[in-house]
């Protein structure tokens, strides 16, 4: 048989389907019709090889099966027309707005198209151009008109479903030329086929079409349903590559690192929980159980604890740290800022006061659990004392900023690390911890209040396990959120603030976020402070807090606010996380439309921490509706907000990197493709666990290497 194959005169590799690697090695210049000029134009567009060509996906498809003729279009309807541009006219309105008017027609009739504020349309849509326009038909003084429709240059293509490729104004390659070249390239692949990294059994189980079918159908579908099947298959492939990479790294870390087997039936955690003035929520108990199961195992824990603001993450963190302490190790908690580290330290010291840990070297067999703060502000002899107590093991729990583990601090035996409000704690940082505990890797718990939809968590944080605190402790009063649109509404806000202060409660005022410059942001906060103290809030005790203040002054200001010596705290976003003052019942966010959903949600979580009803005012200087502000007014559910956020920010693609050329993750959407993310993760686990080196999954292995650029794979695993 092998003789016969040899006699056929073909080498084995010629008979095998084409891999992405092979497609990447074929220059587009080898396609018919691609001369030097076209080659350069393609290159400018980001396409140099055949893989990049066929992986340039349509931005959308124009479904001409729904197309109407102009004579059939009636006002009020939303329609798709394919028409020729007859004439173009540019005008300027009295208030200097640019208008482009087109007269278009298709032989059955004509209509007018008006573009506001799109002056470039005059250059793009010259007479004679054939365009598809999609929009609502209006009746303008008895004749048909469309305003700002979606326009696609479709050339003279006749297919029922026409792919539209991403275009830039200066691109010297148009959408139908691209379609033609892609078609040519895929036809040439037809004989050998395109290698499919997914076994047929998995394809069938998941209802996915083959790789080659998908590539054909995404570029020239015969129905819209087929286009969707193609997108689904290719999106799955993107997600699978990412998951394979993440799962491999996870497994490798597990293989190469030895964790600590912590004792989970010790007394410390039990006693701590018994002494709390309230029962744990069911979600807290579950999370602690999951964490302890990880901590008892020989593999290092790497778990994300997600819980909305106020869900009670701190107690879960403390239980984790105490699990390490009762096992004879130390725990470290790292906060994003010094203010928060200080606040955690004082809160946790209170929680652990009088708690005893067994100590063989002590006459009574026990000693109090020792908690210390270590930030840049702890200096001189105090610092030396804490450092040496960490080294000899007499400090059980240390609290500091994220820099804590990087500062050459030596531990007797670091057993657990909790990272607060940092979303990412990468492989490298975890590896660095090894040195702190005699070669064993401490268990790591990352906490965040930023609600990450589960699918995103699995993708972006694919090598993490996830625990979720999805209920708030009982007795919370919900926060009412209101939109104050413009200066008139704002007046009402300040009088509401005065009323609350008169009633003995406190308020936060958050100043405009100025991402470009911290200096400007500080200046804006100072201005607001001046204005409020001399005007709207005169006579009230107002304090100012911003990032440029010395941390001693910041802490003094927070202390005064906590103690009720200040009624209103004007601040920049430095108060975004962790600050806990139950008597504060009003939050005013100025220029709220400058903030993102997640950030507004975080800010809002600073109130509603006590038993009094709280209000969050989102102030905008204009009166235009804003989708993010609307979302905050509509719901306080962090997970729902996270979903809305993904939606508003586009399709929730993973990375903001260029979406052209070989960059992966162009099609997958975390919002739409939730179910695919889970499937991809399952498949990745089963493949990697059966074949860790992917030696029998060469096609997949090579693809992961080829497609996940260094930036992307770094992004997935580093902080
Ligand atoms: P998070 O860090 O998740 O925003 P915290 O841990 O700061 O939340 O907890 C918020 C508040 O809720 C704290 O005052 C805490 O004492 C309280 N708390 C935590 N767990 C419970 C519980 N099970 N029952 C009642 N109150 C709780
Ligand atoms: Mg917290």
XYZ file of C-alpha atoms and ligand atoms in Angstrom:
747
model
C 0.000 0.000 0.000
C 2.784 2.376 0.856
C 4.363 1.466 -2.458
C 1.206 2.490 -4.182
C 1.155 5.823 -2.411
C 4.726 6.316 -3.488
C 3.856 5.332 -7.034
C 1.200 7.999 -7.188
C 4.089 10.436 -7.143
C 2.765 12.588 -4.327
C 4.465 13.196 -1.061
C 2.513 12.568 2.105
C 2.292 16.221 3.003
C 0.677 17.020 -0.308
C -2.086 14.600 0.463
C -2.772 16.014 3.890
C -5.178 18.881 4.281
C -3.639 22.332 4.388
C -2.857 23.692 7.818
C -3.062 27.317 8.884
C 0.722 27.226 9.085
C 0.954 26.294 5.435
C -1.540 28.951 4.431
C 0.533 31.473 6.348
C 3.577 30.507 4.289
C 1.903 31.322 0.953
C 2.388 34.920 -0.117
C -0.724 36.652 -1.459
C 1.373 37.709 -4.454
C 0.964 34.163 -5.718
C -2.736 34.627 -6.313
C -3.922 35.360 -9.828
C -4.517 39.036 -10.380
C -2.239 40.205 -7.578
C 0.575 42.216 -9.104
C 2.989 44.521 -7.341
C 0.519 47.356 -6.843
C -2.234 45.132 -5.505
C 0.303 43.325 -3.348
C 1.253 46.635 -1.712
C -2.345 47.648 -1.253
C -3.103 44.347 0.456
C -0.076 44.727 2.654
C -1.208 48.178 3.737
C -4.523 46.624 4.613
C -2.693 44.120 6.833
C -2.739 41.131 4.529
C 0.530 39.545 3.395
C -0.207 35.868 3.251
C -3.104 33.621 2.375
C -3.939 32.875 5.986
C -4.296 36.569 6.742
C -6.432 36.870 3.647
C -8.913 34.138 4.497
C -8.969 35.225 8.140
C -10.124 38.688 7.155
C -13.748 38.219 8.048
C -16.745 40.146 6.796
C -17.873 42.932 9.076
C -21.397 41.943 8.123
C -23.413 40.495 5.293
C -25.963 42.219 3.135
C -28.871 39.839 2.723
C -30.202 40.650 -0.717
C -33.017 38.160 -0.387
C -34.769 40.919 1.581
C -34.001 43.572 -0.959
C -36.803 45.806 -2.194
C -37.068 47.899 -5.332
C -37.483 51.610 -4.833
C -41.029 51.461 -6.239
C -41.966 48.940 -3.527
C -40.681 51.002 -0.595
C -43.257 52.784 1.534
C -42.651 55.459 4.167
C -42.261 54.144 7.717
C -40.717 50.851 6.620
C -37.181 49.766 7.297
C -35.784 48.487 4.028
C -32.736 47.353 2.119
C -32.314 48.898 -1.324
C -29.578 48.444 -3.863
C -29.291 51.623 -5.851
C -26.983 53.613 -8.048
C -25.792 57.072 -7.067
C -27.125 59.617 -9.583
C -25.979 62.919 -8.116
C -24.247 64.278 -5.039
C -24.575 67.696 -3.448
C -22.854 69.172 -0.387
C -24.397 71.885 1.772
C -23.847 73.629 5.055
C -26.706 74.520 7.366
C -27.026 77.809 9.175
C -25.524 76.292 12.302
C -22.539 75.107 10.272
C -23.524 71.477 10.082
C -22.396 69.669 6.943
C -25.062 67.964 4.882
C -24.535 65.606 1.959
C -27.573 65.000 -0.271
C -27.676 62.097 -2.702
C -30.155 61.349 -5.432
C -30.185 57.570 -5.977
C -32.302 55.176 -8.019
C -32.706 51.649 -9.352
C -34.747 51.960 -12.524
C -38.088 51.632 -10.715
C -37.821 54.989 -8.985
C -35.544 57.399 -7.154
C -35.173 58.724 -3.647
C -33.141 61.220 -1.696
C -30.561 60.240 0.898
C -29.430 62.795 3.472
C -26.269 62.469 5.532
C -25.758 64.781 8.474
C -22.213 65.310 9.738
C -20.665 62.807 7.342
C -18.954 65.170 4.886
C -16.688 62.376 3.636
C -19.718 60.731 2.037
C -19.396 63.188 -0.831
C -16.006 61.764 -1.710
C -16.992 58.168 -1.068
C -20.252 58.060 -3.007
C -19.538 59.442 -6.438
C -22.131 59.242 -9.232
C -22.243 55.788 -10.812
C -21.389 53.906 -7.587
C -23.685 51.018 -6.685
C -24.550 50.941 -3.018
C -26.712 48.951 -0.632
C -28.562 51.223 1.766
C -30.350 50.066 4.850
C -32.611 52.376 6.787
C -36.078 53.728 7.371
C -37.997 55.267 4.495
C -39.355 58.744 5.260
C -41.817 60.885 3.472
C -40.276 64.286 2.745
C -42.766 66.657 1.139
C -44.336 63.869 -0.852
C -41.141 62.160 -1.993
C -39.098 59.322 -0.518
C -36.077 60.001 1.651
C -33.651 58.211 3.980
C -31.563 59.894 6.672
C -28.137 58.574 7.678
C -28.752 55.009 6.444
C -26.194 52.215 6.720
C -24.337 52.204 3.425
C -22.310 49.433 1.846
C -20.406 49.681 -1.381
C -21.202 46.360 -2.931
C -20.011 46.848 -6.480
C -21.663 44.703 -9.114
C -21.720 41.508 -7.128
C -24.723 39.331 -7.723
C -24.719 36.846 -4.821
C -27.801 36.632 -2.674
C -25.766 37.304 0.435
C -22.935 39.720 0.005
C -20.083 39.876 2.540
C -18.927 43.355 3.509
C -15.318 43.614 4.649
C -13.874 46.197 7.000
C -12.967 49.277 4.997
C -11.014 52.320 5.816
C -11.304 55.482 3.831
C -7.786 55.281 2.509
C -7.707 51.548 1.840
C -6.901 51.028 -1.784
C -8.592 47.666 -1.843
C -12.337 47.404 -1.917
C -14.708 44.890 -0.482
C -15.491 43.063 -3.733
C -11.841 42.719 -4.678
C -11.212 41.139 -1.287
C -14.187 38.825 -1.754
C -12.835 37.752 -5.146
C -9.344 37.003 -3.833
C -10.658 35.104 -0.838
C -12.875 33.078 -3.116
C -9.931 32.268 -5.366
C -7.744 31.268 -2.405
C -10.376 29.007 -0.870
C -11.135 27.351 -4.196
C -7.479 26.504 -4.508
C -7.603 24.849 -1.090
C -10.530 22.739 -2.095
C -8.646 19.747 -3.387
C -6.514 19.154 -0.318
C -9.020 20.637 2.098
C -8.159 22.589 5.239
C -6.949 20.734 8.314
C -9.455 20.597 11.121
C -8.012 20.534 14.638
C -11.287 19.318 16.081
C -12.046 15.579 15.878
C -15.239 14.680 14.024
C -16.763 13.240 17.171
C -16.407 16.561 19.009
C -17.734 18.471 16.014
C -20.816 16.313 15.932
C -21.338 16.516 19.662
C -21.178 20.313 19.606
C -23.064 20.715 16.340
C -20.171 22.476 14.616
C -19.478 22.423 10.889
C -16.013 21.585 9.514
C -13.236 24.129 9.297
C -13.301 24.257 5.509
C -17.096 24.549 5.353
C -16.883 27.346 7.876
C -14.266 29.286 5.938
C -16.290 28.951 2.759
C -19.550 29.871 4.414
C -18.328 32.867 6.357
C -17.145 34.482 3.129
C -19.927 33.360 0.816
C -22.891 31.996 2.680
C -25.934 30.910 0.748
C -28.222 31.790 3.653
C -27.858 33.958 6.724
C -28.270 30.838 8.859
C -25.237 29.366 7.160
C -23.244 32.516 7.853
C -24.106 32.172 11.529
C -23.042 28.523 11.603
C -19.743 29.535 10.071
C -19.210 32.312 12.573
C -20.005 29.955 15.415
C -17.459 27.396 14.254
C -14.662 29.923 13.734
C -15.430 31.678 17.012
C -15.211 28.326 18.740
C -11.772 27.808 17.229
C -10.583 31.139 18.593
C -11.852 30.302 22.053
C -10.407 26.811 21.916
C -6.948 28.152 21.138
C -7.115 30.518 24.087
C -8.429 27.854 26.422
C -5.840 25.316 25.343
C -3.123 27.806 26.126
C -4.620 28.654 29.509
C -5.297 25.074 30.494
C -1.776 24.051 29.531
C -0.306 26.785 31.671
C -2.557 25.874 34.547
C -1.619 22.213 34.356
C 2.039 23.021 33.980
C 2.018 25.216 37.047
C 0.295 22.426 38.935
C 2.865 19.911 37.763
C 5.889 21.991 38.534
C 4.826 23.504 41.785
C 4.275 22.000 45.137
C 1.631 23.582 47.325
C 1.113 23.460 51.048
C -1.388 21.029 52.543
C -3.101 23.227 55.045
C -4.990 21.911 58.046
C -8.656 22.680 57.676
C -9.998 20.990 60.773
C -7.988 23.189 63.129
C -9.757 25.343 65.699
C -8.812 28.835 64.698
C -11.215 29.323 61.795
C -14.094 27.705 63.685
C -13.548 29.914 66.706
C -13.294 33.006 64.534
C -16.625 32.257 62.869
C -18.345 31.404 66.154
C -17.364 34.737 67.630
C -18.856 36.791 64.812
C -21.936 38.771 65.875
C -23.878 37.401 62.886
C -24.099 34.127 60.978
C -22.227 33.792 57.691
C -24.327 34.045 54.580
C -24.714 30.771 52.708
C -22.530 32.191 49.952
C -19.765 33.024 52.437
C -19.895 29.503 53.898
C -19.704 27.956 50.447
C -16.791 30.119 49.419
C -14.882 29.307 52.608
C -15.531 25.621 52.034
C -14.258 25.805 48.438
C -11.197 27.707 49.535
C -10.417 25.295 52.329
C -10.760 22.341 50.000
C -8.163 23.970 47.724
C -5.921 24.835 50.625
C -5.947 21.278 51.956
C -4.851 19.892 48.604
C -1.226 19.560 47.543
C -1.771 21.878 44.561
C -1.380 25.598 45.112
C -4.719 27.368 45.118
C -5.367 30.066 42.541
C -8.910 31.206 43.104
C -10.888 34.311 42.282
C -13.428 35.439 44.856
C -16.022 37.589 43.224
C -18.539 39.429 45.277
C -20.406 42.621 44.838
C -19.480 45.511 47.102
C -20.701 44.811 50.590
C -21.065 41.070 49.987
C -18.650 40.380 52.827
C -15.461 39.327 51.115
C -13.293 40.432 54.012
C -14.535 37.650 56.278
C -13.803 35.073 53.620
C -10.331 36.530 53.223
C -9.717 36.382 56.945
C -10.908 32.767 57.111
C -8.374 31.928 54.381
C -5.548 33.688 56.191
C -6.456 31.943 59.438
C -6.474 28.583 57.688
C -2.810 29.199 56.930
C -2.132 30.408 60.477
C -3.722 27.398 62.140
C -1.513 25.223 59.954
C 1.609 26.885 61.284
C 2.110 29.304 58.386
C 1.612 33.018 57.801
C -0.938 34.937 55.776
C -0.565 38.159 53.794
C -3.280 40.466 52.535
C -2.446 42.972 49.825
C -4.620 46.005 49.143
C -4.419 48.358 46.162
C -3.602 51.491 48.174
C -2.045 52.414 51.478
C -5.287 53.911 52.732
C -7.072 50.651 52.105
C -4.271 48.602 53.606
C -4.525 50.707 56.741
C -8.256 50.326 56.829
C -8.047 46.555 56.372
C -5.403 46.351 59.068
C -7.482 48.133 61.649
C -10.657 46.227 60.716
C -8.954 42.847 60.724
C -7.096 43.562 63.969
C -10.469 44.239 65.577
C -11.931 41.026 64.149
C -9.019 38.984 65.460
C -8.607 40.646 68.856
C -8.233 38.042 71.638
C -8.125 35.157 69.185
C -5.504 32.645 70.353
C -3.266 30.508 68.185
C -1.514 27.471 69.609
C 2.180 27.968 70.190
C 4.362 25.150 71.452
C 7.095 27.550 72.529
C 4.791 29.365 74.883
C 4.203 28.494 78.526
C 0.434 28.444 78.063
C 0.588 26.653 74.709
C -1.191 29.605 73.140
C -0.619 33.217 72.189
C -2.749 35.915 70.554
C -2.862 36.011 66.749
C -0.545 38.829 65.730
C -1.567 41.165 62.896
C 0.807 43.811 61.524
C 0.584 46.531 58.907
C 3.500 47.006 56.541
C 3.360 49.927 54.134
C 5.875 52.530 53.011
C 4.769 54.668 55.887
C 6.013 52.139 58.418
C 9.659 53.108 58.573
C 12.738 53.059 60.762
C 12.708 50.932 63.881
C 9.034 50.019 63.492
C 9.699 48.652 60.065
C 12.739 46.690 61.203
C 10.708 45.210 64.012
C 7.887 44.060 61.711
C 10.351 42.670 59.183
C 12.190 40.624 61.743
C 8.937 39.375 63.280
C 7.823 38.234 59.823
C 11.095 36.453 59.373
C 10.974 34.657 62.711
C 7.302 33.785 62.320
C 5.927 35.751 65.266
C 3.715 37.827 62.960
C 0.841 35.670 61.734
C -0.945 38.021 59.385
C 0.610 40.943 57.540
C -1.344 43.543 55.640
C 0.166 45.843 53.050
C -0.112 47.056 49.490
C 0.414 45.043 46.348
C 4.103 45.824 46.648
C 4.323 43.774 49.822
C 5.759 40.660 48.275
C 8.107 42.510 45.978
C 9.980 44.398 48.618
C 12.393 41.724 49.694
C 10.309 40.896 52.724
C 11.317 37.548 54.182
C 8.722 35.309 55.723
C 9.219 32.388 58.082
C 6.650 30.544 56.017
C 4.115 32.321 53.875
C 1.133 30.017 53.448
C -1.652 32.133 51.981
C -1.872 35.373 50.037
C -5.047 37.353 49.527
C -4.970 40.016 46.842
C -7.747 42.564 47.208
C -9.235 44.481 44.303
C -6.689 43.484 41.778
C -8.044 41.586 38.877
C -4.995 39.821 37.813
C -2.323 38.037 39.658
C -0.259 36.360 37.035
C 1.749 33.211 36.806
C 4.963 35.128 37.345
C 3.813 36.809 40.500
C 2.675 33.494 41.852
C 5.998 31.942 40.986
C 7.749 34.757 42.854
C 5.879 33.733 45.990
C 7.613 30.385 46.000
C 10.692 31.991 47.456
C 8.715 33.160 50.473
C 7.806 29.714 51.691
C 10.759 27.415 51.243
C 10.006 26.314 47.694
C 6.338 25.558 48.264
C 3.896 27.847 46.468
C 1.514 29.626 48.831
C -2.208 29.517 48.138
C -3.513 32.610 46.396
C -6.962 34.139 46.620
C -7.729 37.127 44.399
C -10.744 39.179 45.423
C -12.688 41.543 43.244
C -15.912 43.462 43.489
C -15.889 44.125 39.769
C -18.537 41.727 38.638
C -17.095 39.698 35.848
C -19.580 37.614 33.960
C -18.721 34.013 34.546
C -17.769 33.417 30.956
C -15.398 36.338 30.915
C -13.881 35.111 34.119
C -13.290 31.740 32.568
C -11.753 33.223 29.501
C -9.694 36.091 30.690
C -8.865 34.426 33.955
C -8.920 30.992 32.423
C -6.400 29.501 34.771
C -8.329 30.589 37.848
C -11.046 28.818 39.737
C -13.936 31.042 40.701
C -16.020 31.415 43.859
C -18.903 33.832 43.846
C -20.598 35.667 46.716
C -23.935 36.169 45.074
C -25.951 37.364 48.051
C -25.637 40.330 50.356
C -25.853 39.926 54.132
C -29.408 40.512 55.350
C -30.655 43.882 56.553
C -29.177 46.077 53.853
C -31.282 48.942 52.635
C -31.246 49.213 48.891
C -29.638 52.249 47.287
C -31.817 54.521 45.198
C -29.975 55.863 42.206
C -31.117 59.025 40.470
C -29.969 60.915 37.453
C -29.559 64.686 37.844
C -29.492 66.069 34.334
C -28.039 69.533 34.006
C -27.643 72.513 36.352
C -31.302 72.733 37.371
C -31.387 69.184 38.680
C -28.043 69.708 40.343
C -29.542 72.391 42.586
C -31.899 69.765 43.998
C -28.957 67.448 44.646
C -27.177 69.925 46.912
C -30.304 70.619 48.860
C -30.775 66.864 49.349
C -27.180 66.677 50.606
C -27.886 69.497 53.075
C -30.989 67.685 54.329
C -29.085 64.468 54.971
C -26.292 66.299 56.762
C -28.857 68.078 58.899
C -30.297 64.663 59.766
C -26.841 63.666 61.033
C -25.615 61.684 58.073
C -22.688 62.038 55.716
C -22.067 62.307 52.001
C -19.407 61.686 49.380
C -18.945 63.935 46.389
C -16.889 62.354 43.613
C -15.255 64.781 41.220
C -14.975 64.367 37.476
C -12.705 61.656 36.254
C -10.007 63.064 34.020
C -8.238 60.065 32.635
C -5.656 62.015 30.706
C -4.108 63.729 33.662
C -4.043 63.265 37.394
C -2.994 66.902 37.775
C -6.106 68.113 36.022
C -8.177 65.739 38.064
C -6.741 67.085 41.288
C -7.285 70.637 40.089
C -10.918 69.839 39.287
C -11.377 68.368 42.758
C -9.868 71.484 44.339
C -12.171 73.721 42.315
C -15.206 71.708 43.273
C -14.157 71.830 46.909
C -13.762 75.633 46.766
C -17.077 76.080 45.056
C -19.021 73.824 47.410
C -17.537 75.243 50.593
C -18.175 78.840 49.571
C -21.480 78.276 47.866
C -23.776 75.227 47.756
C -22.519 73.607 50.939
C -21.376 76.668 52.883
C -21.516 76.209 56.620
C -21.140 72.440 56.336
C -17.926 70.650 57.332
C -16.451 69.630 53.990
C -13.153 67.778 53.485
C -11.028 67.130 50.408
C -9.286 63.883 49.467
C -7.220 63.281 46.350
C -4.422 61.119 45.048
C -1.733 63.798 45.206
C -2.058 64.242 48.947
C 0.547 62.820 51.273
C -0.715 59.495 52.519
C -0.530 60.784 56.108
C -2.949 63.557 55.200
C -5.161 61.167 53.305
C -5.421 58.870 56.275
C -6.099 61.814 58.596
C -8.885 62.961 56.292
C -10.410 59.481 56.066
C -10.097 59.154 59.821
C -11.947 62.443 60.336
C -14.690 61.372 57.966
C -15.028 57.986 59.637
C -15.195 59.680 63.042
C -17.953 62.002 61.816
C -15.836 65.153 62.156
C -16.370 65.845 58.478
C -19.852 65.794 56.943
C -19.100 65.823 53.262
C -16.029 64.328 51.670
C -15.128 65.755 48.283
C -12.851 63.256 46.586
C -11.389 61.946 43.396
C -11.827 58.281 42.609
C -9.334 57.415 45.357
C -12.402 56.408 47.352
C -13.415 53.955 44.690
C -12.687 50.809 46.623
C -13.019 49.500 50.099
C -13.843 52.586 52.129
C -16.493 51.648 54.677
C -18.410 54.367 56.536
C -21.932 53.117 57.361
C -23.164 56.615 58.289
C -22.557 57.891 54.755
C -25.892 57.768 52.936
C -25.404 60.040 49.954
C -23.072 59.672 47.019
C -22.902 62.426 44.440
C -20.941 61.632 41.284
C -20.210 64.702 39.167
C -19.919 64.328 35.402
C -21.069 60.766 35.875
C -21.098 60.219 32.124
C -17.300 60.283 32.156
C -17.159 57.116 34.212
C -17.553 53.515 33.146
C -20.315 51.287 34.430
C -18.062 49.196 36.622
C -16.527 52.272 38.184
C -19.876 53.895 38.910
C -21.051 50.690 40.466
C -17.957 50.564 42.667
C -18.418 54.161 43.714
C -22.052 53.630 44.517
C -21.091 50.736 46.765
C -19.546 53.235 49.201
C -23.049 54.035 50.425
C -25.826 51.685 51.514
C -23.533 50.162 54.109
C -25.638 51.031 57.147
C -29.277 50.672 58.093
C -30.383 54.043 56.681
C -31.724 54.326 53.151
C -29.092 55.721 50.778
C -29.159 57.700 47.578
C -26.680 57.895 44.751
C -26.941 60.954 42.498
C -25.436 60.709 39.055
C -24.951 64.270 37.891
C -24.331 65.097 34.249
C -23.724 68.587 32.956
C -25.853 68.019 29.887
C -29.328 66.587 29.540
C -28.595 64.025 26.815
C -29.473 60.495 27.839
C -26.509 58.282 28.613
C -26.763 54.513 28.421
C -24.357 53.896 31.282
C -26.134 56.279 33.612
C -29.453 54.686 32.619
C -28.112 51.248 33.453
C -27.037 52.352 36.928
C -30.411 53.926 37.596
C -32.187 50.769 36.425
C -30.392 48.156 38.505
C -28.086 47.586 41.453
C -27.296 44.036 40.410
C -23.592 44.000 39.637
C -23.766 40.979 37.394
C -26.538 42.444 35.321
C -24.502 45.648 35.027
C -21.489 43.683 33.918
C -23.511 42.125 31.127
C -24.829 45.514 30.039
C -21.302 46.834 30.148
C -20.056 44.112 27.840
C -22.881 44.879 25.503
C -22.318 48.625 25.436
C -18.616 48.279 24.877
C -19.285 46.401 21.691
C -19.327 42.714 21.486
C -17.222 42.205 24.522
C -14.284 41.017 22.554
C -11.397 40.062 24.715
C -8.743 42.432 23.678
C -8.574 45.816 22.231
C -5.685 44.949 19.948
C -5.976 45.467 16.229
C -8.562 43.199 14.746
C -6.769 42.554 11.516
C -4.107 40.314 10.116
C -3.218 37.428 12.305
C -4.431 38.753 15.606
C -6.738 36.139 17.055
C -10.083 36.554 18.797
C -11.769 38.538 16.098
C -15.084 36.736 16.083
C -15.697 35.402 19.542
C -17.931 37.521 21.706
C -18.123 36.959 25.408
C -21.711 38.053 25.435
C -23.078 36.087 22.553
C -20.813 33.096 22.810
C -21.179 32.219 26.441
C -22.073 28.653 25.702
C -19.146 28.317 23.289
C -16.709 29.526 25.947
C -17.821 26.735 28.248
C -17.599 24.125 25.509
C -14.164 25.334 24.466
C -12.976 25.115 28.023
C -14.310 21.565 28.439
C -12.740 20.439 25.192
C -9.439 22.100 26.149
C -9.381 20.270 29.478
C -10.102 16.912 27.925
C -7.498 17.362 25.208
C -4.766 18.713 27.465
C -5.379 16.180 30.220
C -5.171 13.286 27.772
C -2.225 14.715 25.850
C -0.347 17.391 27.821
C 2.242 18.068 25.097
C -0.395 17.932 22.367
C 1.850 15.448 20.607
C -1.131 13.728 19.025
C -2.860 17.052 18.383
C -0.239 18.600 16.166
C -2.614 20.695 14.111
C -4.053 22.270 17.214
C -0.650 22.707 18.845
C 0.815 24.453 15.817
C -2.224 26.653 15.499
C -2.074 27.806 19.097
C 1.551 28.707 18.559
C 0.857 30.466 15.294
C -2.290 32.347 16.194
C -1.851 33.494 19.761
C 0.553 36.324 19.373
C 2.962 36.973 22.165
C 1.060 40.013 23.324
C -2.125 38.054 23.556
C -0.728 35.150 25.446
C 1.095 37.513 27.798
C -2.127 39.349 28.350
C -3.788 36.134 29.345
C -1.342 35.223 32.037
C 0.376 38.296 33.361
C -0.948 40.953 35.629
P -16.852 43.679 50.630
O -15.376 43.691 50.923
O -17.292 42.414 49.972
O -17.325 44.889 49.914
P -17.036 43.727 53.454
O -16.280 42.495 53.713
O -16.338 45.022 53.631
O -17.634 43.674 51.995
O -18.376 43.667 54.309
C -19.279 44.730 54.305
C -19.980 44.820 55.626
O -20.836 43.701 55.832
C -19.025 44.833 56.788
O -19.454 45.841 57.671
C -19.202 43.440 57.418
O -18.988 43.459 58.797
C -20.626 43.116 57.094
N -20.877 41.667 56.958
C -20.090 40.770 56.356
N -20.631 39.544 56.395
C -21.803 39.661 57.034
C -22.838 38.719 57.408
N -22.767 37.432 57.109
N -23.919 39.210 58.076
C -23.999 40.519 58.359
N -23.067 41.447 58.062
C -21.973 41.027 57.406
Mg -13.566 44.756 50.499
